[in-house]
PDB file of C-alpha atoms and ligand atoms in Angstrom:
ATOM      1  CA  UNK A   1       1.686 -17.073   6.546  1.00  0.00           C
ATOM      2  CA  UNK A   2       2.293 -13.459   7.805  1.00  0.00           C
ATOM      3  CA  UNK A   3      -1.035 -12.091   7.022  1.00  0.00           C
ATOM      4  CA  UNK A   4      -4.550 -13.781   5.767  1.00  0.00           C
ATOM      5  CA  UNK A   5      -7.904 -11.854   5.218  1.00  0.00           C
ATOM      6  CA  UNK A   6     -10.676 -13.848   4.915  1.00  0.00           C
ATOM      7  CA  UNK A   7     -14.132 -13.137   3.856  1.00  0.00           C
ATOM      8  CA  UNK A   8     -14.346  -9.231   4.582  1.00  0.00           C
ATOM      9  CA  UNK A   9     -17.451  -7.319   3.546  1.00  0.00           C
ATOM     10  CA  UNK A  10     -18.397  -3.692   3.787  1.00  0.00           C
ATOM     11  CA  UNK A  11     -21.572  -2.064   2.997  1.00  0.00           C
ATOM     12  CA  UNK A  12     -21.517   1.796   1.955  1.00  0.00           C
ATOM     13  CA  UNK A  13     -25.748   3.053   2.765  1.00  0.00           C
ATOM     14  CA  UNK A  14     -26.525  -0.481   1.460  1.00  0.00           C
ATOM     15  CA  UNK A  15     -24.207  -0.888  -1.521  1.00  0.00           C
ATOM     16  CA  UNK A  16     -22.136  -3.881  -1.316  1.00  0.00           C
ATOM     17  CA  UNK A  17     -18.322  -2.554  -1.935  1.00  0.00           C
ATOM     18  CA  UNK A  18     -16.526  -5.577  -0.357  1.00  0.00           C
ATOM     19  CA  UNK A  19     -18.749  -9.271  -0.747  1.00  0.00           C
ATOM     20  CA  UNK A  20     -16.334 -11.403   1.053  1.00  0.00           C
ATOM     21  CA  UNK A  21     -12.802 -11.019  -0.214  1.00  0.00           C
ATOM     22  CA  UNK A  22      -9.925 -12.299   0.908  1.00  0.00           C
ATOM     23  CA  UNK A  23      -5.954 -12.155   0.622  1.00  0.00           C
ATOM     24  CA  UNK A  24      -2.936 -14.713   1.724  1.00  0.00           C
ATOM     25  CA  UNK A  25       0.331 -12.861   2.192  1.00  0.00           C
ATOM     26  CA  UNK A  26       3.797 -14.595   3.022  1.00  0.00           C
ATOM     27  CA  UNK A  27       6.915 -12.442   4.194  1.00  0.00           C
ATOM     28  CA  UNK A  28       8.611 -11.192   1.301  1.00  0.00           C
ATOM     29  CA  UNK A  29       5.891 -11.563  -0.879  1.00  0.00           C
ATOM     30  CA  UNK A  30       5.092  -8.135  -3.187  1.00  0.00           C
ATOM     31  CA  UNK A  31       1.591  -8.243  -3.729  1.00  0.00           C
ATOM     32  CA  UNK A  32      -0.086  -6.151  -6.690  1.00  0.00           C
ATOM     33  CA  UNK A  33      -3.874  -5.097  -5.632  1.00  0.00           C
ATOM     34  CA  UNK A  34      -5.436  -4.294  -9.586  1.00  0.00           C
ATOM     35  CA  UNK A  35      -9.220  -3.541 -10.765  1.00  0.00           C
ATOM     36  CA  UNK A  36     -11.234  -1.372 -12.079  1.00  0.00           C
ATOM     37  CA  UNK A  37     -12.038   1.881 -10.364  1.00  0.00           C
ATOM     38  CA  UNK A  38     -14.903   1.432  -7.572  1.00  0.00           C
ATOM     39  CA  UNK A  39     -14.074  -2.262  -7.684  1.00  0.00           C
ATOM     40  CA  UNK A  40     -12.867  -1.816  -3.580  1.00  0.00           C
ATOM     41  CA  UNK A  41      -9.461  -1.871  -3.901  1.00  0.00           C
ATOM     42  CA  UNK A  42      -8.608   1.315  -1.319  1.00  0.00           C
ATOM     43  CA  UNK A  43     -11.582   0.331   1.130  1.00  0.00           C
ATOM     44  CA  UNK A  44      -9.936  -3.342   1.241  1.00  0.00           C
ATOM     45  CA  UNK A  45      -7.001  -1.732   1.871  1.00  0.00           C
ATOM     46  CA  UNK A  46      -8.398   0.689   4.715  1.00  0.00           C
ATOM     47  CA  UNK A  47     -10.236  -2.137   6.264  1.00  0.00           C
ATOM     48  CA  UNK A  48      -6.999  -4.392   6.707  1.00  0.00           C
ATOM     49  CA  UNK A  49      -5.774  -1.297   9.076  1.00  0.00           C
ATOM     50  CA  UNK A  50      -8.734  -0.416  10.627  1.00  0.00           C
ATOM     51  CA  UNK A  51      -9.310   3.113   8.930  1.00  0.00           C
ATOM     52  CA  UNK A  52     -12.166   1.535   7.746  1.00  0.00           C
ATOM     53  CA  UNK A  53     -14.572  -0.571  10.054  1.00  0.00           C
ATOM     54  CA  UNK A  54     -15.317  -3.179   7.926  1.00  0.00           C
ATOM     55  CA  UNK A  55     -18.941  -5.253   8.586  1.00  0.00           C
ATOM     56  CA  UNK A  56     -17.312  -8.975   8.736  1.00  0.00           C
ATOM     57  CA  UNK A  57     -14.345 -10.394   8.350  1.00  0.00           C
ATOM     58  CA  UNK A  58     -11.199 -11.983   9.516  1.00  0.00           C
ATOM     59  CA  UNK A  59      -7.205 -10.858   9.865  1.00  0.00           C
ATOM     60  CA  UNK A  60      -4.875 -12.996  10.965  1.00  0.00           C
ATOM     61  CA  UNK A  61      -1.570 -11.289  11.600  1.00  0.00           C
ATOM     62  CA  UNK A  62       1.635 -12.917  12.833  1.00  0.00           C
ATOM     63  CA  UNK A  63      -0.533 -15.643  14.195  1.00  0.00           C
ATOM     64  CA  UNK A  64      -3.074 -13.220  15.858  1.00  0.00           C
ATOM     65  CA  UNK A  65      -6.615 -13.624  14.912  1.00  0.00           C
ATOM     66  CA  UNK A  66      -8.466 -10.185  14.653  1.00  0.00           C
ATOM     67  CA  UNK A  67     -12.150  -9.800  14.052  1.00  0.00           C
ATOM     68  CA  UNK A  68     -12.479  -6.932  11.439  1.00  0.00           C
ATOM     69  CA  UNK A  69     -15.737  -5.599  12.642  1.00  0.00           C
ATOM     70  CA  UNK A  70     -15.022  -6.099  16.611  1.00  0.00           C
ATOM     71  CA  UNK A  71     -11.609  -5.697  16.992  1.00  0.00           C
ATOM     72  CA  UNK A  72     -10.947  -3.191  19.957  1.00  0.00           C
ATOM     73  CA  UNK A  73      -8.333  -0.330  20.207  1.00  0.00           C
ATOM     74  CA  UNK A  74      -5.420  -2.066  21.560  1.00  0.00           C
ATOM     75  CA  UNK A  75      -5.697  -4.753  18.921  1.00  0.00           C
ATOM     76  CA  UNK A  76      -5.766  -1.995  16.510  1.00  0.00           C
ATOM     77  CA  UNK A  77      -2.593  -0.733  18.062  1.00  0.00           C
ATOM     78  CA  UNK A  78      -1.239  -3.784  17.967  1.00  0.00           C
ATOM     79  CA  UNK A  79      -2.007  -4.091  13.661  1.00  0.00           C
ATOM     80  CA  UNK A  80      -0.641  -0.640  12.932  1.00  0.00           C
ATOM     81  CA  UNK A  81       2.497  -0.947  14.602  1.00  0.00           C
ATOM     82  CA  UNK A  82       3.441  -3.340  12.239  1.00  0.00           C
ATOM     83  CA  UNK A  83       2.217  -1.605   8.933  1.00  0.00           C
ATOM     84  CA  UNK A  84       2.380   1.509   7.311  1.00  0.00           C
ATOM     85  CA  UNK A  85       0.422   3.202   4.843  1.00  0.00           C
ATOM     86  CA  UNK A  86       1.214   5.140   1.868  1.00  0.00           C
ATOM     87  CA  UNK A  87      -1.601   7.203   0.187  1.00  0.00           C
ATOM     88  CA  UNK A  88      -1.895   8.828  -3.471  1.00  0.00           C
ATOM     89  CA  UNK A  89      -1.941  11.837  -2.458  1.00  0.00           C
ATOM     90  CA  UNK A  90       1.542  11.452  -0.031  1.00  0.00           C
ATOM     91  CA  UNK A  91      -0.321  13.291   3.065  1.00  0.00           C
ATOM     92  CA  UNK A  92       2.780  14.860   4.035  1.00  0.00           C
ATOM     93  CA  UNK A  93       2.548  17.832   6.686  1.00  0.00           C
ATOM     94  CA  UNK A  94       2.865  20.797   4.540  1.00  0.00           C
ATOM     95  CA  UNK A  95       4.159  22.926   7.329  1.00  0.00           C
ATOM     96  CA  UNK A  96       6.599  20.450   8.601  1.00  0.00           C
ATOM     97  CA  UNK A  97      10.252  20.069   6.665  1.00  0.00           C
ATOM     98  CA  UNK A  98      11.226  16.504   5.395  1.00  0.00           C
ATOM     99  CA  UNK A  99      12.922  15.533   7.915  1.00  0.00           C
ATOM    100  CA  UNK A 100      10.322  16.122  10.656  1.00  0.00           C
ATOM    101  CA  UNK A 101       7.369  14.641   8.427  1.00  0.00           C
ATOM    102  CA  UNK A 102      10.273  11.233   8.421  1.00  0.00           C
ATOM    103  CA  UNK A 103      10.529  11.826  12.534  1.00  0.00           C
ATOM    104  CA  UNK A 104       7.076  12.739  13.597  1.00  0.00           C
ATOM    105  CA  UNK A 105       5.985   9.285  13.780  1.00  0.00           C
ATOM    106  CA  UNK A 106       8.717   8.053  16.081  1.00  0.00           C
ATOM    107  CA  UNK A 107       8.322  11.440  18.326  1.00  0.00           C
ATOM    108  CA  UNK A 108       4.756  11.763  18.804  1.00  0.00           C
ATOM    109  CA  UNK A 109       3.446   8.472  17.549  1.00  0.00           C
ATOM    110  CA  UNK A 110       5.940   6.057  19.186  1.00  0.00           C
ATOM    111  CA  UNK A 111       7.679   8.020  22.062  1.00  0.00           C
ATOM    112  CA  UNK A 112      11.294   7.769  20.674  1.00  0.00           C
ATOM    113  CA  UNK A 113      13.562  11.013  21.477  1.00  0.00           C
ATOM    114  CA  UNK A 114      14.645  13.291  19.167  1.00  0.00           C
ATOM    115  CA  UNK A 115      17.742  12.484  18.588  1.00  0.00           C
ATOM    116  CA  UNK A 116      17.249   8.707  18.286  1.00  0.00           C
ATOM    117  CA  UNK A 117      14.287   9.382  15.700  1.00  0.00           C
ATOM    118  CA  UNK A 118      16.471  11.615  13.623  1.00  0.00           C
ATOM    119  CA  UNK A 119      18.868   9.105  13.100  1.00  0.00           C
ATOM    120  CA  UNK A 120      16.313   6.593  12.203  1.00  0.00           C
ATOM    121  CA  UNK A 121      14.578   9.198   9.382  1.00  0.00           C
ATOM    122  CA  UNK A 122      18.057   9.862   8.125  1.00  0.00           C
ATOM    123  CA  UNK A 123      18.503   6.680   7.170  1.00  0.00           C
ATOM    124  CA  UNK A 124      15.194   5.751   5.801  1.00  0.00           C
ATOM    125  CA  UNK A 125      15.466   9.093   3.816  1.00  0.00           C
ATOM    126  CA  UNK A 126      19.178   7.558   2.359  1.00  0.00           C
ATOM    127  CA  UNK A 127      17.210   4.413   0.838  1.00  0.00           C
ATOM    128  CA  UNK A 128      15.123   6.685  -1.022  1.00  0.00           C
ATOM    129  CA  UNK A 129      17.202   9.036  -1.953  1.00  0.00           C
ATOM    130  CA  UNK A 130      15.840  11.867   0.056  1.00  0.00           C
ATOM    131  CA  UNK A 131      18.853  12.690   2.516  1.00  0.00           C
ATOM    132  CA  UNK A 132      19.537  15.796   0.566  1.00  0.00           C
ATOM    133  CA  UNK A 133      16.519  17.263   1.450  1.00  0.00           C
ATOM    134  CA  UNK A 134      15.883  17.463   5.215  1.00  0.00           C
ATOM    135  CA  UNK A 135      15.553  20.426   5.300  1.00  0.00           C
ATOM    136  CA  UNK A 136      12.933  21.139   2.986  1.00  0.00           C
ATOM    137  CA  UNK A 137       9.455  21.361   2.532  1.00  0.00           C
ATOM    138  CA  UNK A 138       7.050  19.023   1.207  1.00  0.00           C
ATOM    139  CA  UNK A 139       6.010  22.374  -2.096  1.00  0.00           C
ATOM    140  CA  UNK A 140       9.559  22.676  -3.200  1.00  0.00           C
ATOM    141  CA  UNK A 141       9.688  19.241  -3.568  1.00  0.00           C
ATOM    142  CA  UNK A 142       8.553  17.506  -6.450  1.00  0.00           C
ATOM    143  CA  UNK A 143       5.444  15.139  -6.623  1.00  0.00           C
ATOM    144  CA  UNK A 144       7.882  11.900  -6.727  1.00  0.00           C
ATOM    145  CA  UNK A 145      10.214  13.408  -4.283  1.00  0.00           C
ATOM    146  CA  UNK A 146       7.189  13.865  -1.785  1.00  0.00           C
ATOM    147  CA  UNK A 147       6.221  10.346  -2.336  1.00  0.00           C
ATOM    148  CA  UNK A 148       9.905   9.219  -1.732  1.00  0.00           C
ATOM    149  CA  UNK A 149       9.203  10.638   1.499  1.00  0.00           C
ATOM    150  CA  UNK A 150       5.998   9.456   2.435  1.00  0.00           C
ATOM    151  CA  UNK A 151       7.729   6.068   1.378  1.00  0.00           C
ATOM    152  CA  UNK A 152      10.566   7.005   3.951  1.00  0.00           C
ATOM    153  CA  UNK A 153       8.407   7.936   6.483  1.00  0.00           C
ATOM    154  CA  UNK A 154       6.517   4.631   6.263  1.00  0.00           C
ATOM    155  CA  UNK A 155      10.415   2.114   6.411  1.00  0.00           C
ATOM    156  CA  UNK A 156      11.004   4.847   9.529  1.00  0.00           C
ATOM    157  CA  UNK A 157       8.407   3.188  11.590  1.00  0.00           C
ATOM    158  CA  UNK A 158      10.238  -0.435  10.730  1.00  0.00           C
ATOM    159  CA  UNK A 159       6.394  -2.014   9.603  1.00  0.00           C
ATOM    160  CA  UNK A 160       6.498  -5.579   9.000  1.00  0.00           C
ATOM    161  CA  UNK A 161       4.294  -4.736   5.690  1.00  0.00           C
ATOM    162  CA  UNK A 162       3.437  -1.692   3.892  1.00  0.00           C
ATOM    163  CA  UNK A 163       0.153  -0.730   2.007  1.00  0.00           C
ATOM    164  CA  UNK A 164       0.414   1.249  -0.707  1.00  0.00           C
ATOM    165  CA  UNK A 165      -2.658   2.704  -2.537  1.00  0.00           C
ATOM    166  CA  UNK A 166      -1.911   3.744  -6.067  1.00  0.00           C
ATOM    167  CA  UNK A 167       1.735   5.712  -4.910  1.00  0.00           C
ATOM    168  CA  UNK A 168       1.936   7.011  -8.800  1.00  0.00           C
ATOM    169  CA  UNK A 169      -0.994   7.909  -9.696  1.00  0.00           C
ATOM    170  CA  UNK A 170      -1.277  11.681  -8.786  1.00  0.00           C
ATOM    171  CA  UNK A 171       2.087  11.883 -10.203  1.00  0.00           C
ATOM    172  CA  UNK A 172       3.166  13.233 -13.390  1.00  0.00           C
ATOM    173  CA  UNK A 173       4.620  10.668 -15.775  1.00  0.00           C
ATOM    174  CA  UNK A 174       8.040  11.339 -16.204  1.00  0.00           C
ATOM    175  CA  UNK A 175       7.990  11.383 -12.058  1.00  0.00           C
ATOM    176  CA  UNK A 176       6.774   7.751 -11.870  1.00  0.00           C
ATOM    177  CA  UNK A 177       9.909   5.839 -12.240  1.00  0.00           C
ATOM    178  CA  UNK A 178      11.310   7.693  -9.728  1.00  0.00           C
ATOM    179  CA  UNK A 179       9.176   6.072  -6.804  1.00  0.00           C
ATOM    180  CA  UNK A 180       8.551   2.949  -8.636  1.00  0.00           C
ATOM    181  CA  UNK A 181      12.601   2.161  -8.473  1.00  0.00           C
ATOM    182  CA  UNK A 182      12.519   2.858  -4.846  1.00  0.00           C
ATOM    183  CA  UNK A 183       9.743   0.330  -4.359  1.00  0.00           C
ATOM    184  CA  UNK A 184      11.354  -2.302  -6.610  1.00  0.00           C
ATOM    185  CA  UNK A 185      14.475  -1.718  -4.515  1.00  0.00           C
ATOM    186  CA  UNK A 186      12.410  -2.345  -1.576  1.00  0.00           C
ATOM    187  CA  UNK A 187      11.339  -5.724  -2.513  1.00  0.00           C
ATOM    188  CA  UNK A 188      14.952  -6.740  -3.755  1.00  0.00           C
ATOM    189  CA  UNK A 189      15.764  -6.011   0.150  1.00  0.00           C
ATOM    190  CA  UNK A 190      12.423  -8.444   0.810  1.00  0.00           C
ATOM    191  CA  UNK A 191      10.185  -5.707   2.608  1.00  0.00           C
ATOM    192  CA  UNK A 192       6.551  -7.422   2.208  1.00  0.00           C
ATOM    193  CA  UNK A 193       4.025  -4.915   0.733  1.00  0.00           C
ATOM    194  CA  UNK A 194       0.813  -4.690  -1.007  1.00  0.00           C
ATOM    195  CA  UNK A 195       0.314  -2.571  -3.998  1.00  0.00           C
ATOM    196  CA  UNK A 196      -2.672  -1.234  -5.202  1.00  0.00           C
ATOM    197  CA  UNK A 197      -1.340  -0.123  -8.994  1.00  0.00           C
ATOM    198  CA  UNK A 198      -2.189   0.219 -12.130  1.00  0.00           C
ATOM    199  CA  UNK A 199       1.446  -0.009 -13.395  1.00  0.00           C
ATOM    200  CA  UNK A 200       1.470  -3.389 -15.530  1.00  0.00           C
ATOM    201  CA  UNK A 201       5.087  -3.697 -15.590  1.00  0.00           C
ATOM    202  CA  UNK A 202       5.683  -3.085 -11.682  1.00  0.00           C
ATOM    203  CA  UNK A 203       2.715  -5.726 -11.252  1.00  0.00           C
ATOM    204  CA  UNK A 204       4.520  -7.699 -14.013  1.00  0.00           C
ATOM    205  CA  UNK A 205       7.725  -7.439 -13.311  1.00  0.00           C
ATOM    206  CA  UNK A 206       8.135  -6.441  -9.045  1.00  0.00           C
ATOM    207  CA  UNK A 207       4.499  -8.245  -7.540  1.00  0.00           C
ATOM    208  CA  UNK A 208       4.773 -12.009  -7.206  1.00  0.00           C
ATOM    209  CA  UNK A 209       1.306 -12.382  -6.595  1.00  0.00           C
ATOM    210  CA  UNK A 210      -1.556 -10.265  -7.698  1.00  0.00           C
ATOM    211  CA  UNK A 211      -5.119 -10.208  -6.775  1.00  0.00           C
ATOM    212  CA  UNK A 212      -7.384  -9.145  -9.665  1.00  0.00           C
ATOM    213  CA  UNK A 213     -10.922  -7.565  -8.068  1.00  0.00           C
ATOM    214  CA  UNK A 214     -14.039  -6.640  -9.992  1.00  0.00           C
ATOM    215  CA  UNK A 215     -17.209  -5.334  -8.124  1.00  0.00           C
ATOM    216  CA  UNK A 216     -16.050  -6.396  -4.721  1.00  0.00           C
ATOM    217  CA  UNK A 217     -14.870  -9.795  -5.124  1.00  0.00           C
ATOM    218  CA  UNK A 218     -11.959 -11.701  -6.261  1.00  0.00           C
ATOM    219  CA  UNK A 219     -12.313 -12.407  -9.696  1.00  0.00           C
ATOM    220  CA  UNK A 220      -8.393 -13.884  -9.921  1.00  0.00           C
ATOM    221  CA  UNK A 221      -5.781 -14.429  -7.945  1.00  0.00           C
ATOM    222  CA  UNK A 222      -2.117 -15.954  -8.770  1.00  0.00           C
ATOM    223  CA  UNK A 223       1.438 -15.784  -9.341  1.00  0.00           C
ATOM    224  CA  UNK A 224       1.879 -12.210 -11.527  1.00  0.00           C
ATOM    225  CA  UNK A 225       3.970 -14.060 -14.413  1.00  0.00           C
ATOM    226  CA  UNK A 226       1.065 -16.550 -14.824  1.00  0.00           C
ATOM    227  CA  UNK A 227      -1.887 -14.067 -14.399  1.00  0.00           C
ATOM    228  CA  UNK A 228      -0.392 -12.037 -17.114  1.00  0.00           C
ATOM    229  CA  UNK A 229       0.799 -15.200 -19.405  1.00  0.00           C
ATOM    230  CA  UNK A 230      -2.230 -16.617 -19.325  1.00  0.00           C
ATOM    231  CA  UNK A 231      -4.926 -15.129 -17.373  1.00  0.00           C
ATOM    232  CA  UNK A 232      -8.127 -17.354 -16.985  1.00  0.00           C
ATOM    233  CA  UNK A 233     -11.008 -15.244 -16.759  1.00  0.00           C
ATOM    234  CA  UNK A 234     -12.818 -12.975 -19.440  1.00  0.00           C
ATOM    235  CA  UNK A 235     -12.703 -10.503 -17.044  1.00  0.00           C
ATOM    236  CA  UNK A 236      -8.815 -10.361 -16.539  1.00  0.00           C
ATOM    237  CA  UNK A 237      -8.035 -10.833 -19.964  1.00  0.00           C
ATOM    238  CA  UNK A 238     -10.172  -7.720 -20.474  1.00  0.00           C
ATOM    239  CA  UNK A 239      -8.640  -5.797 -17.903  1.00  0.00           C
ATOM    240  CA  UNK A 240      -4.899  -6.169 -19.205  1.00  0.00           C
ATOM    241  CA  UNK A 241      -6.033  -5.521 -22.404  1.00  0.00           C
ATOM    242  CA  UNK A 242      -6.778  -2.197 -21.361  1.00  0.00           C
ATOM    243  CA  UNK A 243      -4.078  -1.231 -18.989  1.00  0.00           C
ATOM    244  CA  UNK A 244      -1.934  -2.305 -22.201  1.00  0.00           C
ATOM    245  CA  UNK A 245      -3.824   0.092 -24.460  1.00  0.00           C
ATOM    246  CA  UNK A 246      -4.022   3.042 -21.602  1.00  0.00           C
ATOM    247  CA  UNK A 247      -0.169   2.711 -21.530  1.00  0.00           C
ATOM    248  CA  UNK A 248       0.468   2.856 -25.147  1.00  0.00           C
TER     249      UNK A 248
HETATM  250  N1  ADP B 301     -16.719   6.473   2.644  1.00  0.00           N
HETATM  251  C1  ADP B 301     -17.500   6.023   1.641  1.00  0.00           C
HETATM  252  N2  ADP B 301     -18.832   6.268   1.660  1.00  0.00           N
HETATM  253  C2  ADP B 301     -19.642   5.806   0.672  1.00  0.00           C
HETATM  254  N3  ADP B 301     -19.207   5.111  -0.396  1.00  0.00           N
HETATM  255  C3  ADP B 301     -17.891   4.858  -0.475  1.00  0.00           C
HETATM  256  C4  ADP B 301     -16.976   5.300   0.524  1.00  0.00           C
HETATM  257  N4  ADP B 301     -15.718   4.894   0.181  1.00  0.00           N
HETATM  258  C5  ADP B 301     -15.855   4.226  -0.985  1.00  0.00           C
HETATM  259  N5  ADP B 301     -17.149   4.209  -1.382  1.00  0.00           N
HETATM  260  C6  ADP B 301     -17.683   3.538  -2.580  1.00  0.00           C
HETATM  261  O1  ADP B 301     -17.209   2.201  -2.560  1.00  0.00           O
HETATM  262  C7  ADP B 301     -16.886   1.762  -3.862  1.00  0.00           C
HETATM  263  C8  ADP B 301     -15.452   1.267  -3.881  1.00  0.00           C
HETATM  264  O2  ADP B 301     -14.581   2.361  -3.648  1.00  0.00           O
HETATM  265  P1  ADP B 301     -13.024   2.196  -3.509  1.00  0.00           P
HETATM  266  O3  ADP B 301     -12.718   1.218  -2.456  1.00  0.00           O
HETATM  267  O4  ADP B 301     -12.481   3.570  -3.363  1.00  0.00           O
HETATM  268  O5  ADP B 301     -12.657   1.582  -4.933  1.00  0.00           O
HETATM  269  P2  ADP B 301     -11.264   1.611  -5.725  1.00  0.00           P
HETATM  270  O6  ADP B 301     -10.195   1.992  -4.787  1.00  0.00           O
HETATM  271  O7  ADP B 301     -11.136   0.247  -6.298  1.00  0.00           O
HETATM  272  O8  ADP B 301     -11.454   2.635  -6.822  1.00  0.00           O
HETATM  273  C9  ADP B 301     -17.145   2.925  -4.782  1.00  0.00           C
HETATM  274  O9  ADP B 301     -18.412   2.759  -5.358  1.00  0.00           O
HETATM  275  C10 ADP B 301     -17.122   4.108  -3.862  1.00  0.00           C
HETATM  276  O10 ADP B 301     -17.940   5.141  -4.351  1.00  0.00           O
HETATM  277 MG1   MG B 302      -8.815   3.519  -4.792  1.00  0.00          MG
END
């Protein structure tokens, strides 16, 4: 196992967001993160990489054992080194061209030189089809272009997974596909990542495994095929039903 949760909870001024979920992840394995809106999805997320403190809970990571609530900076350090993030919004630096949004992380973050990090963005911005545009800036880019690179920026820091949170949803629909074929590509070439989406046929289709959440728990979890075969609780059956109607 690369990476298992286990029983994390968070509390928001007494509101229960997260009652004890948890999450097994193997290398390789494309994992699709649905539910509901407020159902904790983004907060579970957060609280994997520490942007969130969350009030129990367990991470084991490449054999390490991290306490979510206690865990101290350089264990933190030592969990974001090997993950990345990408956000809805891309949080690109709007004053910074591509390729230095694609470097900045080796530079500042890891200490690399210039010239070594540039080489290393170049590349990441090939798989995503961004190499075009180093020179630009995140507003004459498109929406999917900017998430290519956020995308880019995240394989640039070589993460062992990658969190995603809902990378097509600020986007405009004919954009989608765009960044959704980069991040099927990057499960062909077996990156490990977890997905929060609402994009049945990537969760369909890309995600082996999904984890359906309602409310701050786990309501079902599975392979995808099976979950949307022949899902087993009222509540999933429910919740495809809609993301089928919302799509058509
Ligand atoms: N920083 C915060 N402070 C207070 N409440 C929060 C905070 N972040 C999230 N919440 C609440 O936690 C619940 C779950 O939010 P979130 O994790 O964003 O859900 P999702 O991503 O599934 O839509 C929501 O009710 C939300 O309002
Ligand atoms: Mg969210």
């Amino acid at each position: 196992m690369m990476l298992e949760a286990a029983d994390v909870k968070k509390q928001f001024g007494g509101h229960t967001v997260l009652d004890g979920i948890g999450l097994k992840v193997e290398k390789g394995d494309v994992t699709a993160i649905l539910g509901p809106s407020g159902s904790g999805k983004t907060t579970f997320l957060r609280c994997l990489n520490f942007l969130e403190r969350a009030d129990s809970g367990t991470l084991i990571f490449d054999g390490e054992t991290f306490d979510l609530h206690t865990a101290r900076k350089v264990e933190i350090a030592r969990v974001r080194k090997k993950t990345a993030f990408v956000f809805q919004n891309y949080n690109l630096f709007l004053n910074k061209t591509v390729l230095q949004n694609v470097t900045l992380g080796l530079t500042a973050g890891a200490g690399m030189k210039k010239d070594a990090a540039e080489q290393i963005a170049v590349k990441a911005l090939e798989r995503v089809g961004m190499a075009d545009k180093l020179k630009s800036y995140p507003v004459q880019l498109s929406g999917g272009q900017q998430q290519r690179v956020a995308i880019a920026r995240a394989l640039a820091m070589e993460p062992e997974i990658i969190y995603f949170d809902e990378p097509t949803s600020a986007l405009d629909p004919e954009l989608i596909g765009e960044v959704l074929a980069v991040m099927r590509q990057l499960a062909e070439d077996g990156m490990t990542m977890l997905v929060v989406t609402h994009e049945m046929d990537f969760a369909r289709n890309v995600s082996n495994q999904v984890l359906f959440m309602d409310g701050g728990k786990v309501i079902e979890s599975g392979p995808s095929r099976a979950f949307f075969a022949d899902p087993q609780q009222e509540r999933s059956r429910e919740f495809i039903r809609a993301l089928r109607e919302a799509r058509e």
